C-alpha cells in the first residue's frame, strides 16, 4: 500500500474516522472493481458484482452481530432522521401510542417526529438535568399497551450510553436508535423489535442507514404508505426497490471485513473500553479542571463530553489541539464544551495523544 498522505487524529462526531485499511482498499479498487474496468461508483446496482457486494455485506453483518434468522436487514436512505418518521409510520397502528425515553437531543427529535404523526408519550425525560444521566428502569413510566418503546442507545451530543437495554412491558417491541454505538460492542439482537443506525458514525460513510427489523413487525405496516417509506416493500425487494446508495454500502462492507479481521465485536469493545478509560481517567484525575458532562454511571464509551473552567479555555483547548493534528474536539453547540468521539476506527494512539495534551494544557492553564 502507498504511504498515506498526512492523516490527522479525527475526533469528529460524524461523519467520522474510517479505518485506514478500508480507505486503502477503496483506493486500490477505485478504477477497476473486480475486473469490471469500472469503479463501484459506476457499475449497475443490478450487476452481479454489486449484488455480490450487498449480499456479502448483509451476510457479514448477520455473522458479526449474530442476527437471528427472523430479522430483516435493510440498507436505506434518508439517514437515521428518516427512521424517526418511518418507525411510527410502519410500526404504530392507527390509534395506538408509542413510548419514548428521552436521554438527549436525538431521542427528542425522534419523539417529536412520532408526535407529529400520531400518539406518542414520554416514558422518561431526562432534560431537567440537561441529559446527564440515564433513567433507572424503576423511573420509567411505561404504557403496557404501547406499540413500541423507543430509546437512543448512545446520545451522541450529550454523551450518555445504555449498556443494558431498558426493559419494555411484555409484548411491547423495543425500538432503538443505535446510530452512534452501532457495532461498537456485542448486543443481544433478539431483545429488540428494531434497531436502526445511520452508518456515518461507526459503520461507514454517510448515505446509508441500516435497519434491523424483526419480521413479525412487518405485519403492522399499513397498506397505503409511499413505497420509499414502507418497510414491507423495501424488505421484499432486499433494499433494491430502487437504486440503493451503492458506494456507501460497499464501504460498510469493507468496514465489516476489517472488524471481522481484528476479532469482531468482543475485540472492538475491548479496544473501545480501553480508549474511553484513558480519557475518563484523565478527567477524573484533573482535580476538577476537566469536568465530565455525563454522570459516571451513564458515561458513553463513544462520545466523551467535558468542560473546562471557562469558555475561553475551551476555545484555546480546541484550537491548540487542532495545531497538533487533533481535530473535531469542539462540543456540539447545544451543550458547549468539548467532545471527543472515540469511534471504532479511532486508533488508541489518537487517544494517548489527546490525554497527553490534556495534561500539558492543564499544567499551563490550571
Ligand atoms: C447522527 C445521529 C442521528 C442522525 O443521523 P442522520 O443520518 O444525520 O439522520 C440520529 N441519532 C443519533 C443517535 C445520531 O448520532
XYZ file of C-alpha atoms and ligand atoms in Angstrom:
381
model
C 0.000 0.000 0.000
C 1.115 3.527 -0.633
C 2.301 5.632 2.244
C -0.749 7.656 3.226
C -0.563 11.389 2.954
C -0.951 13.329 6.162
C -3.648 11.740 8.358
C -4.889 13.673 11.393
C -6.364 12.288 14.610
C -10.044 12.699 13.787
C -12.348 13.096 16.802
C -15.330 14.192 14.705
C -18.769 13.038 15.839
C -19.963 12.068 12.367
C -19.161 11.703 9.568
C -16.175 10.307 11.314
C -12.889 8.476 11.053
C -12.799 5.307 8.926
C -10.246 2.501 9.252
C -7.151 3.221 7.172
C -7.132 -0.276 5.561
C -10.712 0.363 4.380
C -9.744 3.620 2.690
C -6.700 1.983 1.161
C -8.713 -0.896 -0.249
C -11.307 1.502 -1.665
C -8.471 3.452 -3.224
C -6.876 0.337 -4.689
C -10.197 -0.779 -6.193
C -11.317 2.657 -7.304
C -10.520 2.448 -11.015
C -11.203 -1.231 -11.574
C -13.576 -3.062 -9.251
C -13.220 -6.838 -9.561
C -12.024 -6.685 -13.146
C -15.021 -4.697 -14.399
C -12.875 -1.812 -15.580
C -15.209 0.449 -13.597
C -15.425 1.728 -10.041
C -18.202 0.757 -7.635
C -19.459 4.298 -8.220
C -20.083 3.454 -11.866
C -21.386 -0.116 -12.025
C -25.050 -1.036 -12.230
C -26.758 -1.806 -8.962
C -28.246 -4.813 -10.803
C -24.820 -6.126 -11.850
C -23.641 -9.395 -10.359
C -20.692 -7.534 -8.840
C -22.924 -5.165 -6.872
C -25.382 -7.920 -5.990
C -22.347 -9.654 -4.504
C -21.430 -6.547 -2.511
C -24.848 -6.019 -0.927
C -25.427 -9.722 -0.237
C -22.000 -10.215 1.331
C -22.421 -7.070 3.431
C -25.656 -8.473 4.831
C -24.087 -11.904 5.445
C -21.130 -10.310 7.235
C -23.354 -8.082 9.380
C -25.519 -11.065 10.350
C -22.433 -13.020 11.386
C -20.815 -10.109 13.222
C -23.930 -9.218 15.257
C -25.325 -12.732 15.444
C -28.629 -11.533 13.948
C -31.335 -14.230 14.233
C -32.885 -15.540 11.007
C -36.283 -13.971 11.743
C -34.855 -10.454 11.351
C -34.603 -8.471 8.110
C -31.562 -6.325 7.386
C -32.284 -3.218 5.320
C -29.944 -0.675 3.737
C -31.951 2.529 3.405
C -31.569 6.216 2.671
C -32.709 9.357 4.437
C -30.436 8.822 7.428
C -31.428 7.945 10.946
C -33.590 11.064 10.840
C -35.973 9.465 8.341
C -36.209 6.406 10.600
C -37.583 8.774 13.264
C -40.647 9.079 10.996
C -40.658 5.614 9.424
C -40.723 3.787 12.760
C -44.068 5.278 13.824
C -45.499 5.214 10.276
C -44.830 1.494 9.954
C -44.936 0.076 13.474
C -47.599 2.104 15.274
C -51.091 1.026 14.211
C -53.771 3.702 13.777
C -54.959 4.956 17.153
C -52.133 3.286 19.093
C -49.495 5.153 21.060
C -45.717 4.696 21.276
C -43.461 5.314 24.289
C -40.217 7.298 24.107
C -37.325 7.563 26.551
C -35.598 10.932 26.173
C -31.953 10.848 27.187
C -30.713 13.571 24.855
C -31.111 15.597 21.701
C -31.589 12.661 19.328
C -34.275 10.957 21.366
C -36.091 14.271 21.488
C -36.036 14.554 17.703
C -37.334 11.015 17.344
C -40.157 11.773 19.792
C -41.121 14.983 18.011
C -41.409 13.193 14.658
C -43.545 10.466 16.210
C -45.801 13.043 17.840
C -46.397 14.866 14.553
C -47.763 11.685 13.049
C -49.862 10.305 15.896
C -49.847 9.448 19.572
C -46.567 9.322 21.463
C -45.864 9.676 25.161
C -42.789 10.094 27.304
C -41.719 7.121 29.372
C -38.928 9.296 30.765
C -37.447 12.704 30.063
C -34.008 13.461 31.471
C -33.999 17.079 30.318
C -34.199 18.643 33.818
C -30.508 17.909 34.438
C -29.548 18.586 30.802
C -29.472 14.921 29.860
C -26.549 13.985 32.074
C -27.748 10.508 33.041
C -29.918 7.569 32.046
C -33.140 6.797 33.912
C -33.196 3.674 36.056
C -35.695 1.017 34.993
C -37.845 1.888 38.037
C -38.072 5.517 36.886
C -39.734 4.579 33.608
C -43.427 5.309 33.235
C -44.323 2.548 30.780
C -47.538 2.101 28.820
C -48.299 -1.649 28.716
C -50.328 -1.094 25.526
C -47.675 0.914 23.670
C -46.941 -0.084 20.066
C -43.268 0.037 20.976
C -40.764 1.559 23.391
C -38.131 3.739 21.706
C -34.751 4.613 23.193
C -31.440 6.012 21.990
C -28.592 3.627 22.774
C -25.985 6.373 22.763
C -26.744 10.074 22.833
C -24.026 11.433 20.584
C -24.387 15.063 21.679
C -24.796 14.625 25.449
C -22.534 11.584 25.836
C -24.733 9.121 27.740
C -24.919 5.477 26.682
C -27.011 2.449 27.605
C -25.073 -0.743 28.339
C -28.133 -2.767 29.283
C -31.339 -2.115 27.454
C -34.441 -0.672 29.098
C -36.973 -3.461 29.570
C -40.344 -2.882 27.872
C -43.596 -4.368 29.207
C -44.362 -7.890 27.916
C -45.352 -7.833 24.239
C -44.100 -4.268 23.666
C -41.391 -4.119 20.963
C -38.136 -2.392 21.823
C -37.047 0.075 19.097
C -33.560 1.533 19.239
C -31.684 4.343 17.550
C -28.182 2.878 17.687
C -26.612 5.327 15.240
C -23.581 6.250 17.290
C -22.690 3.000 19.031
C -23.698 0.514 16.340
C -21.273 -2.433 16.108
C -19.127 -0.962 18.896
C -19.758 -3.977 21.183
C -21.815 -7.182 21.225
C -25.561 -6.833 21.849
C -28.355 -9.399 22.019
C -30.392 -8.561 18.901
C -33.224 -10.866 19.996
C -34.177 -8.348 22.702
C -35.110 -5.822 20.028
C -38.020 -5.342 17.663
C -35.990 -2.931 15.572
C -32.524 -1.370 15.598
C -31.513 1.377 13.212
C -28.285 3.252 12.681
C -27.013 5.864 10.278
C -23.699 4.490 9.046
C -21.605 7.623 9.328
C -20.625 7.254 12.999
C -19.230 3.750 13.301
C -20.154 1.714 10.257
C -19.147 3.659 7.161
C -19.841 6.876 5.270
C -22.989 8.996 5.191
C -25.710 7.959 2.765
C -26.915 4.663 4.164
C -28.861 3.754 7.284
C -29.004 0.150 8.449
C -32.320 -1.062 9.850
C -32.629 -4.464 11.509
C -36.257 -5.443 11.922
C -38.000 -8.487 13.422
C -40.147 -9.841 10.612
C -43.423 -10.221 12.540
C -43.481 -6.412 12.861
C -43.921 -6.163 9.093
C -47.495 -7.325 9.604
C -48.240 -3.932 11.146
C -47.196 -1.958 8.078
C -50.265 -0.101 6.770
C -51.136 -0.640 3.100
C -51.016 2.929 1.812
C -47.543 4.155 2.650
C -45.411 5.690 -0.098
C -43.138 2.927 -1.334
C -39.913 4.505 -0.135
C -41.319 4.757 3.401
C -42.687 1.221 3.506
C -40.534 -1.370 5.292
C -42.527 -4.208 3.790
C -41.834 -3.236 0.188
C -38.239 -2.299 0.917
C -37.640 -5.602 2.703
C -39.421 -7.571 -0.016
C -37.039 -6.184 -2.605
C -33.926 -6.761 -0.497
C -33.291 -2.996 -0.217
C -33.235 -2.872 -4.032
C -36.664 -1.461 -4.857
C -34.791 1.466 -6.362
C -31.114 2.329 -6.691
C -29.542 1.877 -3.265
C -26.607 4.005 -2.052
C -24.134 1.622 -3.680
C -20.848 3.199 -2.703
C -21.853 3.708 0.936
C -22.940 0.075 1.184
C -19.655 -1.046 -0.365
C -17.678 0.906 2.250
C -19.831 -0.525 5.058
C -18.949 -3.955 3.660
C -15.241 -3.161 3.880
C -15.648 -1.873 7.446
C -17.347 -5.137 8.452
C -14.498 -7.165 6.913
C -11.994 -5.054 8.847
C -13.915 -5.660 12.072
C -14.010 -9.386 11.447
C -10.283 -9.432 10.797
C -9.379 -7.681 14.036
C -11.510 -10.062 16.121
C -15.119 -8.928 15.802
C -17.292 -7.157 18.349
C -15.690 -8.557 21.542
C -12.296 -7.229 20.437
C -13.567 -3.821 19.293
C -15.493 -3.497 22.576
C -12.286 -4.179 24.494
C -10.425 -1.549 22.479
C -13.232 0.999 22.843
C -13.360 0.480 26.615
C -9.606 0.965 26.864
C -9.746 4.212 24.873
C -12.626 5.657 26.887
C -10.992 4.684 30.175
C -7.898 6.733 29.278
C -9.927 9.904 28.730
C -12.284 9.486 31.695
C -9.318 8.778 33.962
C -7.666 11.972 32.751
C -10.879 13.868 33.534
C -11.298 12.284 36.968
C -7.671 12.846 37.937
C -7.645 16.513 36.892
C -8.846 17.780 40.280
C -11.899 19.397 38.672
C -10.069 21.202 35.854
C -11.864 18.940 33.397
C -15.492 18.163 34.281
C -17.369 15.384 32.539
C -20.928 16.222 31.438
C -22.361 12.730 31.944
C -22.590 11.232 35.416
C -20.117 8.362 35.843
C -22.782 5.622 35.747
C -24.133 6.863 32.395
C -20.896 7.677 30.590
C -20.637 6.977 26.892
C -17.730 4.968 25.556
C -18.178 6.592 22.152
C -18.639 10.330 22.792
C -16.941 11.894 25.789
C -18.374 15.297 26.660
C -16.486 17.546 29.067
C -15.983 21.124 30.113
C -13.093 23.314 31.152
C -13.220 26.104 33.762
C -14.412 28.666 31.188
C -15.337 29.049 27.527
C -12.177 30.882 26.645
C -10.086 27.932 27.813
C -12.369 25.592 25.869
C -11.728 27.598 22.692
C -7.992 27.559 23.338
C -8.021 23.845 24.033
C -9.760 23.036 20.758
C -7.572 25.310 18.672
C -4.275 24.205 20.235
C -5.327 20.583 19.812
C -6.026 21.309 16.163
C -2.479 22.628 15.773
C -1.325 19.213 16.959
C -3.445 17.452 14.352
C -6.241 16.508 16.782
C -9.391 17.753 15.108
C -13.109 17.742 15.858
C -12.935 18.269 19.630
C -15.318 21.193 19.925
C -18.582 20.174 21.587
C -21.967 20.420 19.918
C -23.338 23.969 20.073
C -26.283 22.863 22.213
C -24.111 21.513 25.041
C -20.918 23.535 24.628
C -17.567 22.463 25.980
C -15.629 19.714 24.298
C -16.458 16.349 22.881
C -14.079 13.564 21.964
C -15.694 10.945 19.741
C -13.771 7.700 20.028
C -15.448 5.550 17.390
C -14.260 2.089 16.385
C -11.801 3.302 13.783
C -10.071 5.847 16.018
C -6.680 4.364 16.952
C -5.540 4.307 20.570
C -2.566 6.493 19.578
C -5.037 9.318 18.953
C -6.392 8.944 22.467
C -2.927 8.759 24.020
C -2.048 11.932 22.188
C -5.222 13.622 23.475
C -4.615 12.589 27.077
C -1.017 13.777 26.926
C -2.237 17.112 25.598
C -4.929 17.360 28.316
C -2.214 17.061 30.968
C 0.054 19.627 29.350
C -2.821 22.046 28.829
C -3.832 21.769 32.475
C -0.255 22.339 33.669
C -0.076 25.565 31.679
C -3.560 26.852 32.427
C -4.705 25.146 35.630
C -26.133 11.290 13.965
C -27.295 10.748 14.680
C -28.585 10.792 14.127
C -28.903 11.481 12.820
O -28.404 10.774 11.763
P -28.676 11.251 10.255
O -28.153 10.078 9.497
O -27.864 12.503 10.056
O -30.106 11.484 10.084
C -29.618 10.208 14.834
N -29.404 9.613 16.013
C -28.179 9.548 16.574
C -28.004 8.859 17.886
C -27.089 10.108 15.921
O -25.875 10.044 16.474
